[in-house]
XYZ file of C-alpha atoms in Angstrom:
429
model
C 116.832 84.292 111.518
C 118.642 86.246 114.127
C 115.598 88.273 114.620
C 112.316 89.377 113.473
C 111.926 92.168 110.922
C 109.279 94.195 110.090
C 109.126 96.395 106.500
C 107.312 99.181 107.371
C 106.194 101.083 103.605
C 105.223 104.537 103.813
C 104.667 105.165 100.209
C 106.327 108.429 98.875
C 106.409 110.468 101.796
C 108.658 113.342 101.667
C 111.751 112.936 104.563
C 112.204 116.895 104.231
C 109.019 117.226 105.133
C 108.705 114.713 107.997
C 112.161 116.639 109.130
C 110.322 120.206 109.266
C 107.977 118.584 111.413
C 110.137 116.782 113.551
C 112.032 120.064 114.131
C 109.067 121.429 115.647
C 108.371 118.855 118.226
C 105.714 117.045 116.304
C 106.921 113.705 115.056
C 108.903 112.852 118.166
C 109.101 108.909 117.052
C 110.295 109.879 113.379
C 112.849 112.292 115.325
C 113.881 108.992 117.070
C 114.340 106.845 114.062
C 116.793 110.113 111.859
C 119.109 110.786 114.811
C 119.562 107.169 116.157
C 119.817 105.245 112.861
C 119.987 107.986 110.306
C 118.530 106.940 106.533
C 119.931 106.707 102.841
C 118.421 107.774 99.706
C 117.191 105.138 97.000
C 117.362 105.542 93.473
C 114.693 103.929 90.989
C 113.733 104.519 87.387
C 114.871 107.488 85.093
C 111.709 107.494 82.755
C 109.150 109.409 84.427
C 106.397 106.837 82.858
C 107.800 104.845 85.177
C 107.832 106.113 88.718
C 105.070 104.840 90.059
C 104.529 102.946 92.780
C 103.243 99.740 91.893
C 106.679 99.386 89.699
C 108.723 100.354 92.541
C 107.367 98.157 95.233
C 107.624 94.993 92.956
C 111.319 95.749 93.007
C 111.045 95.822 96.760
C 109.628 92.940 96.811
C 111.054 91.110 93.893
C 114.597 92.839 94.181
C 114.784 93.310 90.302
C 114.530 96.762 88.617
C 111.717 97.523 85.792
C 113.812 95.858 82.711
C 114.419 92.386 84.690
C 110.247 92.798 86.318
C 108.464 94.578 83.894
C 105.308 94.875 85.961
C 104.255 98.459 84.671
C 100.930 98.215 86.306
C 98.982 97.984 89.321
C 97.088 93.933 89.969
C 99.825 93.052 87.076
C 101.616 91.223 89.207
C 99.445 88.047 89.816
C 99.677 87.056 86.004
C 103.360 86.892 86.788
C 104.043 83.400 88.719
C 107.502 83.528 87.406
C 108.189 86.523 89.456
C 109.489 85.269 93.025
C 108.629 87.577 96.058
C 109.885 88.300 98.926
C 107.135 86.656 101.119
C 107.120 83.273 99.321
C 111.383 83.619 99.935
C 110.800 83.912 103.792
C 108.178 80.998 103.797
C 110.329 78.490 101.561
C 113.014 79.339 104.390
C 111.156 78.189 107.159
C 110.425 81.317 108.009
C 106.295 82.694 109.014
C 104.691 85.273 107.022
C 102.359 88.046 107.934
C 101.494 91.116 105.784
C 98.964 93.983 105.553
C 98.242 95.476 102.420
C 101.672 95.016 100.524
C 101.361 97.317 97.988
C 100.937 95.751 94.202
C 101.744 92.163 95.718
C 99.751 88.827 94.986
C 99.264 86.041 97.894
C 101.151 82.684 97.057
C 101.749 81.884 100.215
C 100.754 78.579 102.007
C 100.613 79.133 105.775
C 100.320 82.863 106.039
C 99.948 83.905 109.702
C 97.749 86.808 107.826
C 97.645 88.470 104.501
C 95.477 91.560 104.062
C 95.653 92.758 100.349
C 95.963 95.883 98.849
C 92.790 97.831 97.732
C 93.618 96.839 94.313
C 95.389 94.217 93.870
C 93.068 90.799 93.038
C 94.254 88.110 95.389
C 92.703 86.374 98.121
C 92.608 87.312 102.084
C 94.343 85.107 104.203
C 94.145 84.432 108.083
C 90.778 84.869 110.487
C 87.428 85.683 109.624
C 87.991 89.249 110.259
C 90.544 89.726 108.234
C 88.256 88.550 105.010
C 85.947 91.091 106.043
C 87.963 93.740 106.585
C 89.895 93.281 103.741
C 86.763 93.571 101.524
C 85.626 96.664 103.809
C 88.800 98.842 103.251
C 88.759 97.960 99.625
C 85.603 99.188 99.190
C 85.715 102.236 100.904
C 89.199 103.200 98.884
C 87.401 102.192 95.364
C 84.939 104.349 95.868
C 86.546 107.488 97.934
C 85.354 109.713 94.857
C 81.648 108.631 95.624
C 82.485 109.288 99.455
C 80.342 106.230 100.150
C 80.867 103.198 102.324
C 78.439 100.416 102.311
C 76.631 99.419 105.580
C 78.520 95.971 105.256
C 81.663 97.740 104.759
C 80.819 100.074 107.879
C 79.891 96.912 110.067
C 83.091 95.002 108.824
C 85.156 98.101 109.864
C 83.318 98.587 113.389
C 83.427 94.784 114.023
C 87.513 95.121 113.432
C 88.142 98.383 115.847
C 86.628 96.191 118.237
C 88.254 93.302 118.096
C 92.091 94.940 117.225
C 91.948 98.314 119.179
C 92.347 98.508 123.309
C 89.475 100.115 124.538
C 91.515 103.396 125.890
C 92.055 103.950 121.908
C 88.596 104.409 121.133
C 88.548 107.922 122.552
C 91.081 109.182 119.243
C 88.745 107.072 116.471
C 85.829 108.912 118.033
C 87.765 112.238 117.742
C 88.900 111.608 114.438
C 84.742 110.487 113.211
C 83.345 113.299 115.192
C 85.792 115.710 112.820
C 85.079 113.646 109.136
C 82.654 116.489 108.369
C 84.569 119.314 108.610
C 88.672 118.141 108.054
C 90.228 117.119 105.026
C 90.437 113.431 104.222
C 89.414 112.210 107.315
C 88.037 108.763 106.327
C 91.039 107.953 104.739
C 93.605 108.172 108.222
C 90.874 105.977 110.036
C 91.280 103.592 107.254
C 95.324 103.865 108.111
C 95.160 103.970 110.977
C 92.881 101.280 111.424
C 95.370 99.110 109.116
C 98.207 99.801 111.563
C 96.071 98.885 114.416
C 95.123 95.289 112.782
C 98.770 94.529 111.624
C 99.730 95.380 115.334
C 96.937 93.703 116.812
C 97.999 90.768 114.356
C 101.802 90.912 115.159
C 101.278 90.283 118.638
C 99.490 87.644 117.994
C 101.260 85.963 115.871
C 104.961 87.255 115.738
C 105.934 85.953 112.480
C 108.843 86.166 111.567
C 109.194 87.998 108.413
C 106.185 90.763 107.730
C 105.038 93.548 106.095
C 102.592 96.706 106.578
C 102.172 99.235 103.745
C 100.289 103.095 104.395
C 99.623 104.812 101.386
C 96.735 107.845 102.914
C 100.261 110.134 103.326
C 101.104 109.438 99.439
C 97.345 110.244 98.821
C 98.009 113.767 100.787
C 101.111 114.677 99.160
C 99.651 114.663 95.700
C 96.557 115.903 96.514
C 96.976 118.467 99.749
C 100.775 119.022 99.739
C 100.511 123.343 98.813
C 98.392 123.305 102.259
C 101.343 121.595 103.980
C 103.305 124.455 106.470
C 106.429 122.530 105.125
C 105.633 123.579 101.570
C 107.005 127.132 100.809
C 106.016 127.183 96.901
C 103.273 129.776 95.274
C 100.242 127.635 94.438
C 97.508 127.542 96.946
C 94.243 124.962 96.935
C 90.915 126.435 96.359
C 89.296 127.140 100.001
C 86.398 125.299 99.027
C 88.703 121.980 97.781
C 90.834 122.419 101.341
C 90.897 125.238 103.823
C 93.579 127.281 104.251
C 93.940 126.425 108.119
C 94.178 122.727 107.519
C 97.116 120.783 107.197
C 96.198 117.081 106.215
C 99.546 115.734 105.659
C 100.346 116.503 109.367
C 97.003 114.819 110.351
C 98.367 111.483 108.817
C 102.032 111.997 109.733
C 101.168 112.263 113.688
C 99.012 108.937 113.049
C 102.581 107.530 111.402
C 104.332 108.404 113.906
C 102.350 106.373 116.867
C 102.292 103.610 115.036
C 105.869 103.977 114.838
C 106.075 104.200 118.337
C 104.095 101.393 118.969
C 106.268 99.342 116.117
C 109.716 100.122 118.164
C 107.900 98.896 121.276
C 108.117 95.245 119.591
C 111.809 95.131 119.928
C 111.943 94.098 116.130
C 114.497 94.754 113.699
C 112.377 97.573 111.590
C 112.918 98.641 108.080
C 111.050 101.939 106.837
C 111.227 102.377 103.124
C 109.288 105.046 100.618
C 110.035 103.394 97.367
C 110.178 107.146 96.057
C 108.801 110.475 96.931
C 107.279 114.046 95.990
C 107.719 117.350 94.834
C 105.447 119.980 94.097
C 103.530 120.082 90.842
C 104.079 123.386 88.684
C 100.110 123.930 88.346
C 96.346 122.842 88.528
C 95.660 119.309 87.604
C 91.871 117.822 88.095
C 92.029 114.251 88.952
C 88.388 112.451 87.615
C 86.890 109.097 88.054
C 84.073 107.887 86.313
C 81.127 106.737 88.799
C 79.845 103.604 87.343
C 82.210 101.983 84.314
C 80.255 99.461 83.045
C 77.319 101.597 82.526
C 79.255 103.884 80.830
C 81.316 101.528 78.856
C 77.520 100.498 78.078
C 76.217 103.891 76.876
C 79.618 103.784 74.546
C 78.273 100.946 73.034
C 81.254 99.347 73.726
C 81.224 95.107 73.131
C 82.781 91.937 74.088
C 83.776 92.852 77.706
C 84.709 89.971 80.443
C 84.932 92.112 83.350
C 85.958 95.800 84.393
C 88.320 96.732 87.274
C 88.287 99.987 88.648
C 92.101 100.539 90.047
C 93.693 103.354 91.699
C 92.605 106.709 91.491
C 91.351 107.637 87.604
C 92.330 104.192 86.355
C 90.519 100.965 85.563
C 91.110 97.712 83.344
C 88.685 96.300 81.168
C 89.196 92.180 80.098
C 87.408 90.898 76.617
C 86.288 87.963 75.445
C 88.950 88.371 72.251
C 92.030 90.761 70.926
C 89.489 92.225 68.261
C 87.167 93.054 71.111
C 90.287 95.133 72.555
C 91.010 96.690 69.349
C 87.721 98.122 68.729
C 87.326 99.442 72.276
C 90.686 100.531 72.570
C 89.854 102.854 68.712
C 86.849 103.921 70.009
C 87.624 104.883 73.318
C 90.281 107.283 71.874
C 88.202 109.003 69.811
C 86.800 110.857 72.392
C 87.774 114.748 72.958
C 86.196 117.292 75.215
C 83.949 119.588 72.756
C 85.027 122.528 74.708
C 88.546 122.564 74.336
C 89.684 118.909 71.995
C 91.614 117.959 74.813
C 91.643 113.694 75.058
C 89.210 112.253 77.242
C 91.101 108.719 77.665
C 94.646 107.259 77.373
C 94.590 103.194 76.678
C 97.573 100.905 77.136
C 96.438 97.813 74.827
C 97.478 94.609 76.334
C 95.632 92.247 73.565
C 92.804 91.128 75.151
C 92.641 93.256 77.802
C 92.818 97.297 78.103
C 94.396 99.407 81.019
C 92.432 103.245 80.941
C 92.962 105.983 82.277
C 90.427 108.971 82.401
C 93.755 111.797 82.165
C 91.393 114.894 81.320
C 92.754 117.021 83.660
C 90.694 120.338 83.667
C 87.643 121.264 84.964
C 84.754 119.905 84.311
C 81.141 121.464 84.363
C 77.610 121.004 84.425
C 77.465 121.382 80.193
C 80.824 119.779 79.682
C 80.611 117.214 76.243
C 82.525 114.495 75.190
C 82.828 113.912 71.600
C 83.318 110.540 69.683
C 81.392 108.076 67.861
C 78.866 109.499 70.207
C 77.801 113.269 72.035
C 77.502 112.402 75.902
C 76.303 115.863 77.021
C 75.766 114.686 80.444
C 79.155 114.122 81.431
C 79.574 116.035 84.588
C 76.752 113.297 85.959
C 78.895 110.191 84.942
C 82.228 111.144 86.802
C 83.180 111.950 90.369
C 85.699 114.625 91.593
C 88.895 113.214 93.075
C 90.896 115.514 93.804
C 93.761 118.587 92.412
C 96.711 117.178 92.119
C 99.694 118.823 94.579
C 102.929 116.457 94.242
C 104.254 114.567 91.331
C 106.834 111.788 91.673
C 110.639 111.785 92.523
C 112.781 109.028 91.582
C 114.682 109.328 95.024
C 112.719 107.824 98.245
C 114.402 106.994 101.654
C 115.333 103.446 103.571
C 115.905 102.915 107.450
C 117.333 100.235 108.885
C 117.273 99.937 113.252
C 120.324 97.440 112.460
C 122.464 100.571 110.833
C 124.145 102.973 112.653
C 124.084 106.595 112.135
C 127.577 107.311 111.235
C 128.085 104.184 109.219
C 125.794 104.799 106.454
C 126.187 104.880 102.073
C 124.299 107.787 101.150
C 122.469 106.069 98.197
C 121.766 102.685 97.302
C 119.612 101.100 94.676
C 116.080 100.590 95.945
C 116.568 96.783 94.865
C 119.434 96.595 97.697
C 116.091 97.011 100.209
C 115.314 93.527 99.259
C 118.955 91.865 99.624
C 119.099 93.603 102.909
C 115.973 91.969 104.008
C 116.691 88.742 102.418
C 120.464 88.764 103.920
C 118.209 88.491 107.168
C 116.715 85.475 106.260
């Protein structure tokens, strides 16, 4: 390998957006990276069903589109052995490994420098102590964002890594950024990004592997959820004041913190590779985003038998295993039965997989304090059994964006296949 690469993911962010800012004098390192090395679109899936994320990033990493994958959800991908990634490709070349939280991707790799999962995705931690402990801390803290709770272990985890991974004359900006968690937007969730991009730097350095891998996802989070509050947004909708102030602007929050740990990425003298997988545009109109607080209580209350385990996953969604295919059945039938009483609208959508269902809670109006759901049973209490999420802002694009520090501005295709982001970084190998 001529020379180390980093894949930098920035899930879904918006280029025009990033540009608006850039213009202004905010995002001087993104600035850096459009004029000096420009960046092409990538295309991805047609069916809206299936832009979404965890698809595309298993083509990034797999370099085979949704018909040759067909990963259509997110964990799905450590049942699939047979699917070759790109980290196991760079290790069976000789080449080292490090990687924090690659988005929808499952650890098979033997010597890992370090391997920090995704929030979601159930596979094991690889590398120092820390990085099993902060690997269970951030996981924990996304999973249960709706409660806004984190553990005391989870806090302690997360303290113990700031102080191991950030230089002391960083502190000052965590501290700025805690002191503010009560009154801005989201806060928790750019400590928790930037926290990742201080451990995978902090882990680089260390390490310099060859091949490796960091993936954000708190700017996809702000797009969907706070984009009508962005000043690069010029639609009609507007947030409720009391959801996110007027004066706020959360998406530039986490794009500043993207753009330092840009700057501090280019300092390595790498061979860097940005890539979105896809990105947003506005939604049309209100949609409430709900998850339910505990599931297995509430799977419980349903009455609902035969369950292995429960997985809560992204956002709204969570998969339940059974002991048996009947077991699936019945659950699957009665979970669709139920409708809100106020307006019939479908509580649940269920993907059967056999033995195993993949739910999503998709009501997506408001909900309050005497809100019912209907089905084999009357839960009148429903308002108490879910947590608010958020209103959702930005709804997938098929096109996202791809950098490359090896192209040069002038010399670029204006679109390529987001499965060509993997033969470019395997060419490297």
């Amino acid at each position: 390998m001529k020379e180390k690469l980093i894949l930098l993911g920035l899930n879904e962010l918006n280029f025009d957006y990033i540009k608006y800012y850039s213009e202004k004098g905010l995002l001087p390192n993104f600035k850096y990276l459009f004029n000096e090395f420009g960046y092409s679109a990538t295309t991805s899936e047609k069916e809206y069903q299936l832009l979404e994320p965890w698809i595309q990033w298993v083509t990034v990493h797999t370099g085979k589109d949704y018909d040759e994958h067909q990963v259509f959800r997110l964990g799905d991908i450590v049942e699939r052995k047979d699917l070759k990634q790109i980290f196991e490709i760079a290790e069976e070349k000789g080449l080292t490994v490090g990687a924090v939280s690659p988005f929808n991707a499952d650890n098979r790799l033997k010597e890992p420098k370090f391997f920090v999962p995704d929030p979601w995705t159930q596979t094991k931690a690889s590398g120092e102590k820390f990085i099993q402990d902060v690997s269970k801390a951030v996981s924990q803290a996304v999973n249960d964002n709706a409660k806004e709770s984190v553990s005391k272990k989870s806090i302690l985890a997360i303290i113990k890594t700031l102080l191991k991974v950030v230089k002391p004359s960083s502190y000052p900006q965590y501290f700025k950024l805690l002191l503010s968690i009560k009154s801005k937007v989201g806060i928790k969730a750019v400590v928790l990004d930037k926290l990742l991009g201080d451990t995978f730097i902090h882990q680089w350095k260390k390490h310099q592997p060859d091949f490796s891998n960091l993936f954000l996802n708190t700017g996809a989070h702000f797009q969907h959820h706070y984009m009508f509050n962005s000043a690069a947004y010029d639609g009609d909708l507007k947030n409720p004041e009391w959801y996110c102030p007027e004066k706020q602007d959360p998406l530039l929050g986490i794009l500043i913190e993207y753009d330092k740990i840009i700057g501090k990425l280019l300092k390595l003298k790498t061979r860097l590779i940005v890539c979105t997988g896809l990105h947003q545009k506005p939604h049309k109109h209100n949609t409430f985003y709900w998850r339910l607080n505990d599931h297995d209580n509430f799977l419980a209350e349903l009455e609902i038998k035969g369950i292995k385990t429960v997985t809560p996953r992204m956002s709204r969604d969570f998969l339940i295993e059974f002991h048996s295919k009947k077991d699936a059945s019945l659950a699957q039938e009665t979970l669709e039965k139920y409708e809100s009483v106020k307006d019939k609208t479908k509580i649940f959508t269920v993907d059967n997989r056999e033995d195993s269902l993949f739910v999503e809670l998709t009501y997506p109006n408001d909900i309050d304090e005497d809100f019912k759901i209907q089905g084999d049973k009357t839960v009148s209490n429903f308002k108490d059994k879910i947590a608010f999420v958020a209103i959702k802002n930005g709804e997938h694009d098929p096109i996202g964006y791809f950098i490359d520090t090896n192209n040069v501005v002038n010399n670029l295709e204006e679109t390529v296949e987001l499965k060509e982001v993997f033969n470019t970084i395997v060419e490297s190998f």
